Amino acid sequence: MALEPRTIAPEQEEKSPEYDSMRRRFIVGVILTVPLVIIAMREWLPGGGFIENLLPPRPLGWLELALATPVVLWSGWVFFVRAVQSVLNKSLNMFTLIGLGVAVAYLYSLTAVLFPEIFPAIMRAPDGSVAVYFEAAAVIVTLILLGQVLELRARSRTGAAIKALLGLAPKTARKIEADGGEVDIPLASVQAGDVLRIRPGEKVPVDGTVVDGASSVDESMISGEPIPVRKQPGDRVIGATVNGTGGLTMRAEKVGSDTLLAQIVRMVAQAQRSRAPIQRLADIVAGYFVPAVIGIALAAFAGWYALGPEPRLAHGLIAAVSVLIIACPCALGLATPMSIMVATGKGATLGVLFKNAEAIETLRTIDTLVVDKTGTLTLGKPKLTGVAAAAGLGEEKLLQLAASLEKASEHPLAAAIVAGAAERGIRPAEAAAFESHTGKGVSGTVDGTRVLLGNRTLMEDFAIDTAALAHQAEEMRREGQTVMFVAGDGKPAGLLAVSDPIKETTPEAIRQLHKEGLRVVMLTGDNPATAEAVAAKLEIDQVIAEVLPDQKAEAVKKLQAEGRLVAMAGDGINDAPALAQAQVGIAMGTGTDVAMESAGITLVKGDLTGIVRARKLSRATMANIKQNLFFAFVYNALGVPVAAGVLYPFFGLLLSPIIAAAAMSLSSVSVVTNALRLRQARIP
């Protein structure tokens, strides 16, 4: 298999030479295998006699040889290489079976075309030709190539999340020279200690500290919280976060691979490389199955050669070939891919997108679900959720004063207040003498009223007594709301509360997850008070608050170290490392592209009840796969002894390669039919 790169450069093209090679081999295989199958099935096809009349059996055998040889020797060459490697490494697997089955079917048919006279008369047609099985060899190669192409296409996209993360960083930074001049330099040229200017709307180039200016910075990439954070001299800023409307000057401290963004990229890449194939069950069984089949084939040949009727050599060869053909792993190779393909289609109709087979296999075993708060449990959009006016002042008037003031503000919560007023049909007036008080709030004059809006500290600075509102403010905080005081003309006017509402479907989803036996852990960058308030409402089992991206991944690792099988559900860039680290990453379809690329499952509607549906589908799929493997091996267990000739001494029955090929095809049909039953599975 191709190896995954440890690092991905931003300019690196998303190419997969192995995928391109497999795709070319598959296309050639399809083009040549289709006419080959038509020729082989000519006796059962309408108008098949035309082919028979056009060319008699012996020339048709040469035509089949010409069509099958490129498919087997070129398209299927990679399987022979892997089969040989599995033998040399003493690690027999699916490719051992594929290589063996294809080689036997092809070599037997090649011998039948080139040297038909060595076969007993009973095996030859009147014109001296012998039945060939080129189509079996070609079909096996083409079907297995299809599975490889689908797998490689999925693997080639695993670097998309890393590329998206790398694309977050700005390409240049504006450096302030010692003489006061400013120059734009490539991001790679920034050194620790450089003084950089960040203009309004620009991205912070690297990690560092603000030395001058004040602004609100959107740090949702890091914290997952949609509310921008106010920055002033002495505060830390993180590379790739977005500056608001104010200007900042910063000193670079961590650059290049030391930045938090670079650390996130490394964590996602490391976790993505640690994937296990769902085929491992078949490979383990194949490790015992392959030598057993080879042993039976050799025993059948030896038995017929020593004890069978004349011509003993030919009968022994036919018995050995029949054993190997009926044991050919076509059904075994289809057992898991067919179920996975049907399951992914079924999941899409349920609003659950599976990125890989690993997620389908693992989800049913999960016992702990870690969820992000913002955007996963909540809507991720702050809203005005509380208005409490002081005595003598109506709520509409209070909100009108606040919205008029906030309309001119760049305060992080201003948009929520203005939008809340608009929803209630309140038109804000023009504010005069507007002033922003860093870290405290804003003030101004609205319709002749001097208005203050902010925290308790702002009220104290202007000698506003808020004792009458203190109890109500505390009650709002306990409910997970951010509270702001409003004062008018030196008197307390009321309270405004802004919060991120819980999704309507979340409480029911948590109840269903608990019924599934899952322990639910909330992991968030939000403050403990708000997090605990949300957890209390939803009856969440455990809360871990105020965590950064690297800490989220560490929290998942800690749970895994305790022996827990962890699924992580999140929606933000900051969740990407934890999503990749968990046994199963689950992204909200309403979240960021990076989160969805890092996760194995995406919930299209961003609804946690989708996890319950996905878990039930996972169980149904794995049960279906086990049934398919059972069918595949039962056919071999019953067919191999018959092909070896165990019934001949008692009933005179000898299984010809034709019947062996038919039985092999029937096992494949059974596997495909059973896999299609997943479409009818009831997933509430």
XYZ file of C-alpha atoms in Angstrom, residues 187-608:
422
model
C 5.189 34.818 6.369
C 8.178 32.442 6.323
C 10.512 35.443 6.839
C 8.916 36.545 10.118
C 11.296 36.131 13.059
C 10.560 35.993 16.778
C 10.813 39.543 18.147
C 9.623 41.255 14.947
C 7.053 44.023 15.422
C 4.098 43.577 13.070
C 1.113 45.724 12.180
C -2.335 44.144 11.832
C -4.804 46.338 9.992
C -8.614 46.044 10.318
C -9.955 42.887 8.713
C -6.540 41.243 8.344
C -5.461 37.896 9.776
C -2.987 37.757 12.641
C 0.191 36.393 10.987
C 1.826 34.528 13.923
C 1.455 33.978 17.668
C 2.509 36.931 19.825
C 1.521 39.779 22.138
C -0.273 43.073 21.439
C 1.975 46.084 22.087
C -0.321 48.855 20.865
C -3.918 49.431 19.796
C -7.259 47.842 20.685
C -9.646 45.704 18.655
C -11.922 42.672 18.755
C -10.386 39.510 17.282
C -12.427 36.578 15.953
C -10.817 33.574 17.658
C -13.495 31.025 16.735
C -10.773 29.105 14.883
C -9.176 28.438 18.280
C -11.899 28.593 20.919
C -14.885 27.584 18.822
C -16.798 30.507 20.332
C -18.492 32.828 17.812
C -18.071 35.941 19.976
C -14.928 37.965 19.111
C -12.488 38.653 21.954
C -11.411 42.165 22.905
C -7.631 42.700 22.631
C -5.495 45.453 24.103
C -1.780 45.895 24.966
C -0.425 42.883 26.848
C -2.999 40.420 25.489
C -1.924 37.370 23.501
C -3.012 36.884 19.877
C -2.960 33.678 17.848
C -1.858 33.270 14.244
C -4.628 32.887 11.593
C -7.299 34.532 13.811
C -9.086 37.495 12.223
C -8.769 41.087 13.425
C -11.915 43.201 13.671
C -12.326 46.894 12.918
C -9.497 48.214 15.072
C -5.751 48.386 14.341
C -3.178 46.389 16.343
C 0.589 46.295 16.655
C 2.040 43.015 17.910
C 5.383 41.445 18.740
C 5.987 38.020 17.168
C 6.847 35.300 19.686
C 6.152 31.940 18.019
C 6.718 31.564 14.292
C 6.827 28.763 11.727
C 6.358 25.285 13.162
C 6.023 26.669 16.699
C 2.686 28.412 16.111
C -0.535 26.935 17.453
C -1.865 26.498 13.895
C 1.211 24.451 12.941
C 0.706 22.286 16.020
C -2.923 21.670 15.028
C -1.788 20.663 11.530
C 0.726 18.177 12.968
C -1.855 16.654 15.315
C -4.426 16.191 12.547
C -1.820 14.621 10.240
C -0.588 12.258 12.959
C -4.066 11.078 13.910
C -5.151 10.636 10.282
C -2.273 8.256 9.579
C -3.419 5.858 12.316
C -6.253 4.133 10.415
C -6.990 0.390 10.355
C -8.615 -1.308 7.322
C -11.995 -2.950 7.801
C -10.733 -5.885 5.770
C -8.575 -7.143 8.633
C -11.128 -9.822 9.637
C -11.008 -11.338 6.160
C -7.212 -11.053 6.134
C -6.909 -12.891 9.467
C -9.149 -15.700 8.243
C -7.273 -15.733 4.923
C -4.062 -16.361 6.840
C -5.462 -19.785 7.779
C -7.653 -20.284 4.719
C -4.919 -19.940 2.071
C -2.573 -22.671 3.290
C -5.589 -24.919 3.953
C -6.828 -24.531 0.359
C -3.349 -25.108 -1.075
C -2.976 -28.181 1.104
C -6.338 -29.566 -0.006
C -5.504 -28.927 -3.682
C -2.178 -30.746 -3.342
C -3.833 -33.598 -1.436
C -6.520 -33.895 -4.122
C -3.875 -34.023 -6.856
C -1.833 -36.630 -4.973
C -4.895 -38.743 -4.184
C -6.129 -38.810 -7.765
C -2.640 -39.452 -9.086
C -2.122 -42.376 -6.712
C -5.594 -43.925 -6.591
C -7.706 -42.420 -9.385
C -8.668 -43.921 -12.750
C -6.677 -43.260 -15.888
C -5.564 -40.760 -17.029
C -4.576 -40.192 -13.369
C -2.361 -37.160 -14.035
C -5.088 -35.283 -15.897
C -7.747 -36.179 -13.330
C -5.454 -35.028 -10.519
C -4.816 -31.743 -12.292
C -8.545 -31.175 -12.870
C -9.339 -31.871 -9.207
C -6.640 -29.488 -7.991
C -7.790 -26.756 -10.395
C -11.425 -27.227 -9.321
C -10.438 -26.805 -5.672
C -8.501 -23.621 -6.348
C -11.186 -22.138 -8.616
C -14.047 -22.786 -6.190
C -11.895 -21.299 -3.407
C -11.208 -18.197 -5.498
C -11.876 -15.166 -3.266
C -14.380 -13.300 -5.412
C -17.138 -13.494 -2.793
C -14.640 -12.895 -0.016
C -13.413 -9.782 -1.773
C -16.982 -8.523 -2.221
C -18.154 -9.352 1.303
C -17.178 -6.077 2.947
C -17.078 -3.557 0.034
C -20.639 -4.344 -1.074
C -22.046 -3.897 2.431
C -20.070 -0.689 2.886
C -21.269 0.742 -0.436
C -24.918 -0.001 0.399
C -24.511 1.299 3.957
C -23.030 4.616 2.814
C -25.942 5.108 0.433
C -28.423 4.227 3.163
C -26.663 6.615 5.543
C -26.933 9.465 3.051
C -30.715 9.072 2.988
C -30.663 9.325 6.801
C -28.569 12.504 6.799
C -25.426 10.631 7.876
C -22.367 10.793 5.608
C -19.669 8.187 6.234
C -16.247 9.244 5.016
C -14.637 5.839 5.371
C -15.370 2.220 6.208
C -13.357 2.512 9.421
C -16.021 4.793 10.914
C -18.823 2.357 10.041
C -16.969 -0.525 11.622
C -15.919 1.265 14.799
C -18.976 3.367 15.689
C -20.975 0.427 17.037
C -18.283 -0.246 19.683
C -18.094 3.328 21.027
C -18.892 3.750 24.734
C -18.034 7.453 25.225
C -19.213 10.435 23.194
C -17.301 13.709 23.563
C -19.235 16.732 22.273
C -18.280 20.328 21.670
C -20.756 22.871 23.033
C -20.935 25.721 20.554
C -22.438 24.740 17.225
C -22.909 21.122 18.322
C -25.164 21.277 21.369
C -26.050 24.904 20.682
C -26.888 26.861 17.536
C -23.519 28.636 17.463
C -25.203 32.013 16.908
C -25.504 34.387 19.917
C -28.987 35.767 20.423
C -30.617 38.267 22.704
C -32.341 35.979 25.183
C -33.283 38.252 28.080
C -34.564 41.800 28.618
C -35.345 42.973 32.153
C -36.326 46.625 32.591
C -36.132 48.493 35.884
C -39.303 49.826 37.482
C -40.840 52.661 35.535
C -39.182 51.753 32.217
C -40.695 49.374 29.669
C -38.695 46.591 27.980
C -39.218 48.122 24.531
C -37.794 51.461 25.629
C -34.841 49.730 27.312
C -34.062 47.721 24.193
C -34.481 50.775 21.969
C -31.910 52.700 24.007
C -29.477 49.746 23.985
C -29.827 49.012 20.255
C -29.387 52.678 19.373
C -26.124 52.718 21.287
C -24.851 49.333 20.061
C -25.568 50.196 16.435
C -22.465 52.360 16.482
C -20.409 49.848 18.460
C -17.941 47.174 17.429
C -18.556 45.344 20.704
C -18.707 41.554 20.174
C -22.294 41.313 21.474
C -23.569 44.415 19.690
C -24.878 42.511 16.652
C -26.979 40.199 18.853
C -28.607 43.159 20.621
C -29.311 45.041 17.382
C -30.723 41.892 15.768
C -32.865 41.196 18.839
C -34.349 44.682 18.649
C -35.078 44.263 14.936
C -36.889 40.974 15.585
C -39.160 42.827 18.022
C -39.844 45.590 15.495
C -37.854 48.212 17.417
C -36.098 50.876 15.366
C -32.884 52.223 16.882
C -32.322 55.985 16.983
C -29.106 57.854 16.250
C -26.590 57.913 19.090
C -24.461 60.964 19.807
C -21.239 61.346 21.778
C -20.566 57.623 21.397
C -17.607 56.331 23.390
C -16.108 52.880 23.867
C -14.719 51.955 27.292
C -12.194 49.158 26.709
C -13.081 45.986 28.553
C -16.111 47.585 30.207
C -18.755 48.697 27.701
C -19.993 51.710 25.749
C -21.717 55.017 26.414
C -23.503 57.737 24.429
C -26.554 59.953 24.172
C -29.827 58.656 22.688
C -32.751 61.073 22.284
C -31.282 63.294 24.993
C -30.738 60.414 27.429
C -27.185 59.650 28.579
C -26.972 55.840 28.214
C -24.421 53.411 29.642
C -24.255 49.745 28.568
C -21.692 47.296 29.900
C -20.491 45.283 32.866
C -20.579 46.017 36.588
C -17.207 47.764 36.428
C -18.534 50.349 33.982
C -21.491 51.020 36.258
C -19.176 51.482 39.239
C -16.985 53.925 37.286
C -20.038 56.112 36.781
C -21.321 55.570 40.334
C -24.411 53.662 39.216
C -25.936 51.542 41.990
C -26.805 48.106 40.535
C -27.740 46.395 43.815
C -31.403 46.162 42.812
C -30.463 44.240 39.673
C -27.715 42.046 41.161
C -29.910 39.069 42.104
C -31.621 38.922 38.721
C -28.263 39.237 36.952
C -26.894 36.279 38.907
C -29.937 34.194 38.026
C -29.344 34.905 34.337
C -25.680 33.903 34.639
C -26.647 30.600 36.224
C -28.651 29.920 33.093
C -25.514 30.340 31.003
C -26.278 33.852 29.762
C -23.902 36.791 29.370
C -25.380 39.741 31.296
C -25.002 43.473 30.529
C -26.219 46.367 32.668
C -27.994 49.373 31.149
C -28.230 52.792 32.823
C -29.958 56.003 31.744
C -29.228 59.486 33.075
C -27.341 58.107 36.048
C -29.951 55.550 37.113
C -30.093 51.743 36.520
C -32.412 51.028 33.583
C -32.298 47.234 33.366
C -30.472 44.156 32.161
C -29.821 42.556 28.783
C -28.797 38.891 28.438
C -27.191 37.298 25.385
C -26.637 33.552 25.015
C -26.170 30.793 22.484
C -29.463 28.837 22.510
C -29.470 25.043 22.764
C -30.712 23.306 19.616
C -34.285 22.075 19.897
C -33.241 18.517 19.057
C -30.342 18.348 21.543
C -32.228 17.271 24.730
C -33.925 14.361 22.952
C -30.632 13.414 21.300
C -28.856 13.256 24.682
C -31.652 11.062 26.081
C -31.354 8.665 23.155
C -27.563 8.566 23.476
C -27.908 7.649 27.145
C -30.330 4.873 26.168
C -27.628 3.614 23.821
C -25.398 3.272 26.878
C -23.074 6.113 25.912
C -21.330 8.352 28.437
C -21.605 11.945 27.190
C -18.734 14.347 27.907
C -18.894 18.047 26.988
C -15.533 19.482 25.916
C -15.548 23.239 25.302
C -13.437 26.352 25.215
C -16.239 28.265 26.980
C -16.097 29.392 30.627
C -17.068 26.870 33.337
C -20.201 28.712 34.499
C -21.799 28.750 31.073
C -20.686 25.199 30.334
C -22.054 23.848 33.621
C -25.355 25.636 33.029
C -25.745 23.983 29.624
C -24.679 20.596 31.014
C -27.199 20.801 33.851
C -30.049 21.423 31.413
C -29.032 18.502 29.216
C -28.018 16.047 31.992
C -24.554 15.632 30.489
C -22.327 13.243 32.447
C -19.085 15.258 32.542
C -17.887 18.770 31.653
C -14.366 19.843 30.689
C -14.278 23.622 30.089
C -11.772 26.284 29.016
C -9.725 23.977 26.821
C -7.662 24.869 23.727
C -7.354 22.646 20.626
C -4.259 20.777 21.802
C -5.935 20.257 25.181
C -9.051 18.863 23.481
C -6.984 16.224 21.725
C -5.190 15.476 25.004
C -8.543 15.080 26.765
C -9.602 12.530 24.146
C -6.274 10.704 24.564
C -6.774 10.629 28.331
C -10.199 9.018 27.943
C -8.712 6.505 25.517
C -5.924 5.744 27.995
C -8.646 4.835 30.508
C -9.761 2.109 28.110
C -12.690 4.007 26.623
C -13.640 3.908 22.957
C -14.275 7.550 22.100
C -16.309 9.328 19.454
C -15.868 13.107 19.187
C -18.591 15.393 17.802
C -17.698 18.970 16.873
C -18.126 21.651 14.246
C -15.174 24.039 14.422
C -11.607 24.211 13.188
C -10.555 24.066 16.824
C -12.156 20.603 17.076
C -10.154 19.132 14.163
C -7.310 17.563 16.207
C -9.736 15.936 18.643
C -11.964 14.729 15.783
C -8.960 13.097 14.144
C -7.651 11.663 17.430
C -10.911 9.968 18.437
C -11.724 6.464 17.265
C -14.598 8.090 15.355
C -14.796 11.798 14.491
C -18.296 13.190 13.931
C -18.673 16.623 12.307
C -21.746 18.813 12.141
C -22.727 19.541 8.540
C -23.432 23.119 9.642
C -19.797 23.539 10.778
C -16.481 24.170 9.056
C -15.029 22.268 6.108
C -11.922 21.450 8.146
C -14.004 19.729 10.819
C -15.835 17.694 8.187
C -12.590 16.674 6.466
C -11.073 15.592 9.795
C -14.092 13.504 10.777
C -15.113 10.027 9.651
C -18.821 10.908 9.851
C -20.694 14.098 8.970
C -24.228 14.795 10.230
C -25.780 16.767 7.379
C -28.354 18.569 9.528
C -26.011 19.114 12.461
C -28.434 17.112 14.605
C -27.005 14.829 17.303
